[in-house]
mmCIF file of C-alpha atoms in Angstrom:
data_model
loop_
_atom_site.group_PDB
_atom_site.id
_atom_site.type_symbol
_atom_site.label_atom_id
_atom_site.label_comp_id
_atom_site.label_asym_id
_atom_site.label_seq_id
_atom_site.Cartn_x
_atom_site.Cartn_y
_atom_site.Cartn_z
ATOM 1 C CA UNK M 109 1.048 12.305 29.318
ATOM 2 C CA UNK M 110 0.768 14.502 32.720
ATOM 3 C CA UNK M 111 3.694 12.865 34.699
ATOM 4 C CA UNK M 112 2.462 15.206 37.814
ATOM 5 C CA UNK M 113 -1.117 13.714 37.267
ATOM 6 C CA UNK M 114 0.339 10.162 37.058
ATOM 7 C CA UNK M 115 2.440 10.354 40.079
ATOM 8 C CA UNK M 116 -0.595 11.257 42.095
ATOM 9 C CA UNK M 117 -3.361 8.380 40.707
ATOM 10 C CA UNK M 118 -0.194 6.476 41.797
ATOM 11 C CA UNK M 119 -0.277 7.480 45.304
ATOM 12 C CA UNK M 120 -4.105 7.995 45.941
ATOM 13 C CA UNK M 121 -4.521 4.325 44.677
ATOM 14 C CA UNK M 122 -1.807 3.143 47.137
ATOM 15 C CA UNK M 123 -3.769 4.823 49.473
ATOM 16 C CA UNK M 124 -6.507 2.949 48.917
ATOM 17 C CA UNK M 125 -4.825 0.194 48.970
ATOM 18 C CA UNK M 126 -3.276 0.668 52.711
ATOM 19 C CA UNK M 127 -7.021 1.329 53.905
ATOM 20 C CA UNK M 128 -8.099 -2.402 52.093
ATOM 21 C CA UNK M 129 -5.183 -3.861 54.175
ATOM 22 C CA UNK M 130 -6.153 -1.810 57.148
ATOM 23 C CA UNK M 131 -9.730 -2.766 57.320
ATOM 24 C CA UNK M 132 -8.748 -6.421 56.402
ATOM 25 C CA UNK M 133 -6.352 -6.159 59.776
ATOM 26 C CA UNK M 134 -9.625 -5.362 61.742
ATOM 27 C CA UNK M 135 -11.213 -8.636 60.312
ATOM 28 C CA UNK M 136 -8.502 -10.391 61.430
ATOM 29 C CA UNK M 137 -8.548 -9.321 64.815
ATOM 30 C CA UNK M 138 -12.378 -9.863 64.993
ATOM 31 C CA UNK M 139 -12.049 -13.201 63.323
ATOM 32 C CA UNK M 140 -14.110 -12.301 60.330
ATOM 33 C CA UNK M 141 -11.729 -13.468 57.922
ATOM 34 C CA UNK M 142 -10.121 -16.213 56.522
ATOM 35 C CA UNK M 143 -6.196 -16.467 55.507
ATOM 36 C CA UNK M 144 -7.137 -17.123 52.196
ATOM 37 C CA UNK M 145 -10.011 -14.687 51.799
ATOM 38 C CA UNK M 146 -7.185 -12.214 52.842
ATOM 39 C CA UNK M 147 -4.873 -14.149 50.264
ATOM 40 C CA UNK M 148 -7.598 -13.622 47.536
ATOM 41 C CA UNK M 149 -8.536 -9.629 48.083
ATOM 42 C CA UNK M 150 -4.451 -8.312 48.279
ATOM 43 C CA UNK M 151 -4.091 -10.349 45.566
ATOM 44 C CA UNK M 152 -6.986 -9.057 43.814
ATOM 45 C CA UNK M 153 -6.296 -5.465 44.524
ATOM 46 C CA UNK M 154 -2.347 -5.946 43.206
ATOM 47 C CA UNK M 155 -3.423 -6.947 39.787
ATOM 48 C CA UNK M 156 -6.312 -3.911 40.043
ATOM 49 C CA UNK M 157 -4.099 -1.494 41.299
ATOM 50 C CA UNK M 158 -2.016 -1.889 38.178
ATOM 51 C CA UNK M 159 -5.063 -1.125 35.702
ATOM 52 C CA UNK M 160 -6.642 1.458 37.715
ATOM 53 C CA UNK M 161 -3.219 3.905 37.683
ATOM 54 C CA UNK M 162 -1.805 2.996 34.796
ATOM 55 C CA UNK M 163 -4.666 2.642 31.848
ATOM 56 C CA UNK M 164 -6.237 5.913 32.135
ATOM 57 C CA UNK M 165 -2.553 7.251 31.008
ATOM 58 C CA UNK M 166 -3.009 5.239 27.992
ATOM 59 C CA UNK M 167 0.263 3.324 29.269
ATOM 60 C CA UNK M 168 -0.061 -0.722 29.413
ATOM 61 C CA UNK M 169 2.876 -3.281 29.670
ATOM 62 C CA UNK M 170 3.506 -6.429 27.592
ATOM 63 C CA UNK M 171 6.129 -8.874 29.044
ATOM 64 C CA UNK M 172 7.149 -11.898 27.266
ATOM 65 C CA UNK M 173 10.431 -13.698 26.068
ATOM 66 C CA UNK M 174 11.406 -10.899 23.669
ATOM 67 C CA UNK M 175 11.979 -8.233 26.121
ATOM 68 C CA UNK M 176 11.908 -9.841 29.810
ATOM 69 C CA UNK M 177 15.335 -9.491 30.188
ATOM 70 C CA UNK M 178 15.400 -5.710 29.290
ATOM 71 C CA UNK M 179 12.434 -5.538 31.867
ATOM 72 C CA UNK M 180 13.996 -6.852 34.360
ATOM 73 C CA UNK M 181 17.539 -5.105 33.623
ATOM 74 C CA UNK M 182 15.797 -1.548 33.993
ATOM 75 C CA UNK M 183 13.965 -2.712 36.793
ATOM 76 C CA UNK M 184 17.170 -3.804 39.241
ATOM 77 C CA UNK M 185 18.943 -0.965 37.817
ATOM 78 C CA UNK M 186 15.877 1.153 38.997
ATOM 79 C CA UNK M 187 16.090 -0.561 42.418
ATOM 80 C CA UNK M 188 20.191 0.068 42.573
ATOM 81 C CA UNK M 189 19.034 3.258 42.137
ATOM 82 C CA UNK M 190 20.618 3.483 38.928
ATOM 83 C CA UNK M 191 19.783 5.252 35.053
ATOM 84 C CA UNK M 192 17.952 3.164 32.938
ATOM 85 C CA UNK M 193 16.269 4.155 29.394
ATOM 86 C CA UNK M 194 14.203 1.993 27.246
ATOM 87 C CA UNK M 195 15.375 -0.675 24.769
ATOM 88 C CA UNK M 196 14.294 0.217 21.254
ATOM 89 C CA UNK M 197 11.826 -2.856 19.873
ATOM 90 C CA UNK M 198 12.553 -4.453 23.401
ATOM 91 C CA UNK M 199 10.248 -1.964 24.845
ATOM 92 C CA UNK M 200 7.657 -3.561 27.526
ATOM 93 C CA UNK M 201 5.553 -0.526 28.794
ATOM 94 C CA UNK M 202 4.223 1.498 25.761
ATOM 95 C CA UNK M 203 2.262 4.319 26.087
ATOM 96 C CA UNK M 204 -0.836 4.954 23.789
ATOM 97 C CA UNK M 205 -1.734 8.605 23.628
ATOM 98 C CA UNK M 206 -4.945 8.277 21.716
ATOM 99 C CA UNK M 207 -6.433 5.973 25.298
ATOM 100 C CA UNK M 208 -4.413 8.357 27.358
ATOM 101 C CA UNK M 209 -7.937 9.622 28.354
ATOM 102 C CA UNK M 210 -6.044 12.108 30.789
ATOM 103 C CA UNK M 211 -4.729 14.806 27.579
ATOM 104 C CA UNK M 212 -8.328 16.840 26.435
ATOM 105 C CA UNK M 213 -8.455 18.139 23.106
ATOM 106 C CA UNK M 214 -9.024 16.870 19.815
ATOM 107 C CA UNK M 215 -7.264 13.597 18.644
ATOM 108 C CA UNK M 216 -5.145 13.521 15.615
ATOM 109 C CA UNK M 217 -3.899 10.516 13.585
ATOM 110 C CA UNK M 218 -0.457 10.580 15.490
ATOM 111 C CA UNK M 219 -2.554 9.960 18.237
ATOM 112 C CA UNK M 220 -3.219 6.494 17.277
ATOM 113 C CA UNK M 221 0.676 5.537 16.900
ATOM 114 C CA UNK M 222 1.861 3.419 20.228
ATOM 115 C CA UNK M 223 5.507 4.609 21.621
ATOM 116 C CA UNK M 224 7.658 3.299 24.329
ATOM 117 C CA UNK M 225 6.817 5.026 28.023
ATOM 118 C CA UNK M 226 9.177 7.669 28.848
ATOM 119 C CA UNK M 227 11.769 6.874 31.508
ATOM 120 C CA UNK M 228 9.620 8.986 34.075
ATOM 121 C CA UNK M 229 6.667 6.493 33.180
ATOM 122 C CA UNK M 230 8.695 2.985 34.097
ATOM 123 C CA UNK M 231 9.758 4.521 37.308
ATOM 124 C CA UNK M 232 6.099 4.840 38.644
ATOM 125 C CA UNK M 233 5.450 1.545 37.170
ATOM 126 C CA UNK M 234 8.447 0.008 39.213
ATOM 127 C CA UNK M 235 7.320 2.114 42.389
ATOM 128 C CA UNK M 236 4.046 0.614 42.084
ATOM 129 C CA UNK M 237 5.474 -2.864 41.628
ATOM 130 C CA UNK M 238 7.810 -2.639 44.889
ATOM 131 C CA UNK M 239 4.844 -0.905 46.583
ATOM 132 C CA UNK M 240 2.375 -4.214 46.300
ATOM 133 C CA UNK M 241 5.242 -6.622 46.087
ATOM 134 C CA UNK M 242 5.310 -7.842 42.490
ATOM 135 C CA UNK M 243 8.227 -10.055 42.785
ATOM 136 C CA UNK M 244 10.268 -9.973 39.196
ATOM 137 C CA UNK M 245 9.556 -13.808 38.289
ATOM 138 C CA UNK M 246 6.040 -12.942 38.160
ATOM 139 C CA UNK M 247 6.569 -11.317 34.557
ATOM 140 C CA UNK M 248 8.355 -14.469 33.788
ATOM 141 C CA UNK M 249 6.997 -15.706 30.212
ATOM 142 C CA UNK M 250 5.445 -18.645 29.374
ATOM 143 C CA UNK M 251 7.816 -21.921 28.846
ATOM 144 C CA UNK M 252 7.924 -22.378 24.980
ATOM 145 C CA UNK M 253 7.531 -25.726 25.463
ATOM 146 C CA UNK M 254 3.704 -25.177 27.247
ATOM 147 C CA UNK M 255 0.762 -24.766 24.389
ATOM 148 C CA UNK M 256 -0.517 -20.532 25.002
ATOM 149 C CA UNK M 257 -4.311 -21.008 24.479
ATOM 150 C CA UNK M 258 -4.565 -17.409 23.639
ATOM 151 C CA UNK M 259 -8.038 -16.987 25.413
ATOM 152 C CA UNK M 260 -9.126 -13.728 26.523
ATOM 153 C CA UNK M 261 -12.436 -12.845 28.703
ATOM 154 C CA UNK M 262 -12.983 -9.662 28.188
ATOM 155 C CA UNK M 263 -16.621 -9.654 30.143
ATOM 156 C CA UNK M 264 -18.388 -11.880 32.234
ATOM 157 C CA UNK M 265 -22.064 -12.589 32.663
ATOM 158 C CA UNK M 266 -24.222 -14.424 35.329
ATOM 159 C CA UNK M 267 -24.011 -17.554 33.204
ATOM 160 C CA UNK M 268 -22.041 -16.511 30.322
ATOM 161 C CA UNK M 269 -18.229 -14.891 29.000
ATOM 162 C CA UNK M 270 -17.620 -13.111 26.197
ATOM 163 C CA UNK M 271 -14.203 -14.045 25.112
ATOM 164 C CA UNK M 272 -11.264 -13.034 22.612
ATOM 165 C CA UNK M 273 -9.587 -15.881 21.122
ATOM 166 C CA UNK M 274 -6.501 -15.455 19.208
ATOM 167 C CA UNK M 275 -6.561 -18.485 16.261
ATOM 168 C CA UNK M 276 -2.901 -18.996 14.929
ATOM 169 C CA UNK M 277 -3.807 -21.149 11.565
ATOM 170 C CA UNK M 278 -1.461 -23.569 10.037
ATOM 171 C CA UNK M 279 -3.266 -23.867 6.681
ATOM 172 C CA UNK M 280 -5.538 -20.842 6.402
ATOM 173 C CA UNK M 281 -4.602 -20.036 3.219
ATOM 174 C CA UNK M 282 -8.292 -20.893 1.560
ATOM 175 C CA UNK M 283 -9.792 -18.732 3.632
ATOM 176 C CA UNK M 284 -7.251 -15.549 3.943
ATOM 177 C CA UNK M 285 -6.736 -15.560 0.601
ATOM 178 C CA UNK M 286 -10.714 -15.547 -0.640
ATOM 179 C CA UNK M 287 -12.332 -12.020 -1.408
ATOM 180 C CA UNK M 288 -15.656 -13.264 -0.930
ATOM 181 C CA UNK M 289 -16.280 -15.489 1.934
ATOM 182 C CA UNK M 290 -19.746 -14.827 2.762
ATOM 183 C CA UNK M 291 -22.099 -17.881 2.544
ATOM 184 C CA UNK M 292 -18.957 -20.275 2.062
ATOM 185 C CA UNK M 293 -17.657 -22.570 5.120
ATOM 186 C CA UNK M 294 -14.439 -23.159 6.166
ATOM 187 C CA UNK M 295 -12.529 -25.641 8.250
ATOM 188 C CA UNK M 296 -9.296 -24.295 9.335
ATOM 189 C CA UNK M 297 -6.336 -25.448 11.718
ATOM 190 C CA UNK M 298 -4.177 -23.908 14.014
ATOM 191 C CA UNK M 299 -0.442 -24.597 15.047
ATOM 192 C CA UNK M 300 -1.878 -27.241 17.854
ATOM 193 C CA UNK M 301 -3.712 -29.240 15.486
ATOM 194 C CA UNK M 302 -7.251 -27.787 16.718
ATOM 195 C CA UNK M 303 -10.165 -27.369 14.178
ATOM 196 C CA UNK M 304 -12.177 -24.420 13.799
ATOM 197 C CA UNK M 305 -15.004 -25.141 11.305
ATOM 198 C CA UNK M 306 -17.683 -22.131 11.006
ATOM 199 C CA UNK M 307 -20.225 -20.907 7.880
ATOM 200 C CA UNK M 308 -19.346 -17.170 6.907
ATOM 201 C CA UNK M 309 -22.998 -15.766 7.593
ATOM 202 C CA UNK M 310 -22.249 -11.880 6.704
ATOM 203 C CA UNK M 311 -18.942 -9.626 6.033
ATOM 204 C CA UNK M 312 -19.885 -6.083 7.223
ATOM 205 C CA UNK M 313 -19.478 -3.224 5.051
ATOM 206 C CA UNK M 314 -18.306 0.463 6.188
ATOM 207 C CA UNK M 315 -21.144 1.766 8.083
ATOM 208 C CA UNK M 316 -23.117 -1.558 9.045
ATOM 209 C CA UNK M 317 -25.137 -1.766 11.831
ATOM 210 C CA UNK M 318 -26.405 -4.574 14.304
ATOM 211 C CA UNK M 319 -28.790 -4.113 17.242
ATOM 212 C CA UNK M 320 -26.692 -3.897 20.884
ATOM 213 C CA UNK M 321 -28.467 -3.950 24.103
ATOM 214 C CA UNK M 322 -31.216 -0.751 23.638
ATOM 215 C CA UNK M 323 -29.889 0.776 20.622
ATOM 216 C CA UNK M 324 -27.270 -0.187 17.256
ATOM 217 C CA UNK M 325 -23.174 -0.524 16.866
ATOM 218 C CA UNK M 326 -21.143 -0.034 14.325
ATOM 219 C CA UNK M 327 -19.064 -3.091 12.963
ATOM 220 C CA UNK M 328 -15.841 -2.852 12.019
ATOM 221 C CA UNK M 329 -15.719 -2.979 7.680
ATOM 222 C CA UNK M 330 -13.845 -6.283 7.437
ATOM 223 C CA UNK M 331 -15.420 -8.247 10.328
ATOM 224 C CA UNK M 332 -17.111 -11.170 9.433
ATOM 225 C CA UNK M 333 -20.798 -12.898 11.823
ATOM 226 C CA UNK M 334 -20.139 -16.989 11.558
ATOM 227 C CA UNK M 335 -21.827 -19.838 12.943
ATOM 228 C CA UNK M 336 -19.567 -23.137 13.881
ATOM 229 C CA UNK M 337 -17.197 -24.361 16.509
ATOM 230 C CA UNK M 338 -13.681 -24.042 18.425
ATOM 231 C CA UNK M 339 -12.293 -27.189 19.338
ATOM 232 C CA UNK M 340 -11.230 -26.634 22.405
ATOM 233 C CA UNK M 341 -12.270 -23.592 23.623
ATOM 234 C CA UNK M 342 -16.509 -24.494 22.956
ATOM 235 C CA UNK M 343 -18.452 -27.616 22.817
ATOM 236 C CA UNK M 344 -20.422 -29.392 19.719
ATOM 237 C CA UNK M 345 -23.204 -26.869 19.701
ATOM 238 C CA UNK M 346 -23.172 -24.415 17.199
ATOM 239 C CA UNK M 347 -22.274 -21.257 18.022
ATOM 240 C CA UNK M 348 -22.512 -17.361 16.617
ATOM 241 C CA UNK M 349 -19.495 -15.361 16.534
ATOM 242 C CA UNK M 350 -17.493 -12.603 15.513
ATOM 243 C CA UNK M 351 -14.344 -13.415 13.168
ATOM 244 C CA UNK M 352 -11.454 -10.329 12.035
ATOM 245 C CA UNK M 353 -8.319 -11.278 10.272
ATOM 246 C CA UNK M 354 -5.616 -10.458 12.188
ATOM 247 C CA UNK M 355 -2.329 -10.302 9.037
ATOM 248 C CA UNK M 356 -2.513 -13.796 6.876
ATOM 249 C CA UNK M 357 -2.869 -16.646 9.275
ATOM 250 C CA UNK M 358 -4.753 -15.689 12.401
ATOM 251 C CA UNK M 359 -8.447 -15.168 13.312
ATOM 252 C CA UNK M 360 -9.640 -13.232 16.220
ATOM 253 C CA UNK M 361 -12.502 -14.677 17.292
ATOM 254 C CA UNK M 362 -15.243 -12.642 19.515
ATOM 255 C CA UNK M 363 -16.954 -15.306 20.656
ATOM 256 C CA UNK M 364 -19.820 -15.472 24.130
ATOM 257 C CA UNK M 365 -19.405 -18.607 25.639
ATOM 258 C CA UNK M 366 -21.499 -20.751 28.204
ATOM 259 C CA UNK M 367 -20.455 -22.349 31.455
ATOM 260 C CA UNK M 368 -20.027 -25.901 29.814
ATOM 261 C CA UNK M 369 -17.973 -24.305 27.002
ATOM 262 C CA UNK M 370 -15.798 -22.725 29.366
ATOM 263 C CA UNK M 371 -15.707 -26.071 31.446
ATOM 264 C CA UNK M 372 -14.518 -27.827 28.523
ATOM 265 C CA UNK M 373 -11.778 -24.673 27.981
ATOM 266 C CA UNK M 374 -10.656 -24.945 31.488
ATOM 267 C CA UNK M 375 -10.231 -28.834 31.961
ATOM 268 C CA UNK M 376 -9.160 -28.989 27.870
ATOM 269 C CA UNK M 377 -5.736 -31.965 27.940
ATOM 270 C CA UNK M 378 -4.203 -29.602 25.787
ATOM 271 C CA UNK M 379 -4.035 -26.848 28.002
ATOM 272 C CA UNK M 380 -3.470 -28.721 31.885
ATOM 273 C CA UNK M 381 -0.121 -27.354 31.983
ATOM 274 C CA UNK M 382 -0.933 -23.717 30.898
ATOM 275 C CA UNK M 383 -3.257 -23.662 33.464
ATOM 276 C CA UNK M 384 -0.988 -25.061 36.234
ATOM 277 C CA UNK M 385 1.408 -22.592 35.408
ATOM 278 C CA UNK M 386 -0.951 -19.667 35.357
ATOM 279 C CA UNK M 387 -1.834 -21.123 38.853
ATOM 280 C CA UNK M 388 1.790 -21.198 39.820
ATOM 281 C CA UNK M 389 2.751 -18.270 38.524
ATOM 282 C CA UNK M 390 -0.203 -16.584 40.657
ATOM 283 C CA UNK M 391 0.701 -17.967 43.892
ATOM 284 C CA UNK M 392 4.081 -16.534 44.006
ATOM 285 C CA UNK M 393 2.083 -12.709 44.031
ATOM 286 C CA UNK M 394 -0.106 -14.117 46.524
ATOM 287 C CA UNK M 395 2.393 -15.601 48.913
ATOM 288 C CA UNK M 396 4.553 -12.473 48.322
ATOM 289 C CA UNK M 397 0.973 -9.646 48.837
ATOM 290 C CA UNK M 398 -0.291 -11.792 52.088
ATOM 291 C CA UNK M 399 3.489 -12.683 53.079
ATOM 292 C CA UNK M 400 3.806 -8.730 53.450
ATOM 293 C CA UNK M 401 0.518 -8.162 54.830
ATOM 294 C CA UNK M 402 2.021 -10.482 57.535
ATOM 295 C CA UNK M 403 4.886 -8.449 58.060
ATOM 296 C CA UNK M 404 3.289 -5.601 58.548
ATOM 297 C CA UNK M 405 0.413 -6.117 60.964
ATOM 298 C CA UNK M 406 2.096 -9.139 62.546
ATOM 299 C CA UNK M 407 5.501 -8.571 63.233
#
């Protein structure tokens, strides 16, 4: 990883970040704008700011119960000014040299092991964080006591998402334990009490092929093309999807859905207080973003 490099995506993408907030000033004294249009683009451009600088360094955080407090103990020790050095299997911000798109060269297998972030890493990561006003609560994780859904979009359409789900089964055993599920169906559980029942239509085999947009991609040996449902996450209909083991009792599940499906996801009685506190949990970045934007322009 080129700290130098790092340092400087840091700061050009600040820069950028002091024109949006510049130009959004003019708006404001035009009238152009709405406080919660404003609210909505520093927002926007907080979260953004974070993948633009930090992914192409093959660096990416994960904060959750396990290793908040470490995050947030290097992070006020990193505001006190203080040293701070990473936390063993508490580590938050790893760094991925094989996505680290930066380094040129040929990749080796080493390349594909994931490492804690050096020290130098975190402290860009904290500068950027006091830079757009990430306030420390914001990593917070999720109550135990609130379902996770586990739902992923990972690309949206005009009328359509393609999502990741993350199936945690309770009694996959059948099903993880057969060699030969193609042509069998399954009806599995997960921890919530949720069904997933699908028809195995094909495992792919090292070097399968299936058409993609103009041309073919490669499948993953392992991966598995299924017809059925989610409850919860899709309605009735049938649907085609993508299923991967993930170890012996979850399913990832690649799956497109439609606006009802995603409808049903988002208004789901299972997941109401995920969602409030995924709505919560956003508001205090945008009341911190727009209560700085404030601050500065309107003093």
């Amino acid at each position: 990883m080129d700290q130098q490099a790092l340092e400087q995506a840091a700061d050009n993408r600040i820069g950028e970040s002091h024109r949006l907030a510049g130009g959004i000033y003019k708006r404001c004294k035009l009238g152009a704008i709405l406080p919660e249009e404003i609210r909505d683009k520093l927002y926007s451009d907080a979260l953004q700011a974070i993948k633009d600088i930090f992914e192409p360094f093959g660096l990416s955080y994960k904060i959750d119960k396990a290793n908040y407090d470490a995050f947030a103990d290097e992070y006020d020790r990193y505001k006190r000014q203080g040293p701070f050095e990473g936390k063993g299997d508490k580590e938050w911000l790893r760094y991925d040299r094989y996505e680290d798109t930066v380094i040129k060269g040929a990749k080796t297998e080493a390349d594909f092991q994931r490492t804690g972030a050096p020290c130098r890493a975190k402290a860009v990561f904290f500068k950027v964080l006091d830079e757009y006003r990430f306030p420390v609560e914001y990593f917070l994780p999720l109550p135990d006591e609130i379902p996770d859904p586990h739902a992923y979009c990972v690309h949206t359409y005009a009328h359509s998402f393609d999502y990741l789900i993350r199936f945690e089964c309770a009694d996959g055993g059948a099903f993880f334990d057969d060699p030969d599920p193609s042509g069998k169906e399954f009806r599995l559980t997960d921890r919530n009490g949720l069904k997933a029942g699908f028809f195995i239509d094909r495992v792919f085999l090292p070097g399968d092929k299936v058409p993609f947009r103009n041309g073919f991609v490669e499948k993953r040996p392992g991966c598995m093309a299924a017809t059925g449902t989610v409850e919860g996450y899709t309605t009735e209909e049938k649907h085609e999807f993508e299923i991967e083991k993930e170890g012996n009792d979850t399913l990832r599940i690649h799956i497109r859905l439609s606006m009802e499906d995603v409808n049903l996801f988002l208004r789901f009685p299972l997941w109401k207080p995920y969602f409030n506190w995924e709505r919560k949990k956003a508001g205090l970045l945008e009341n911190s973003v727009f209560g700085h934007f404030k601050e500065e322009f309107f003093p």
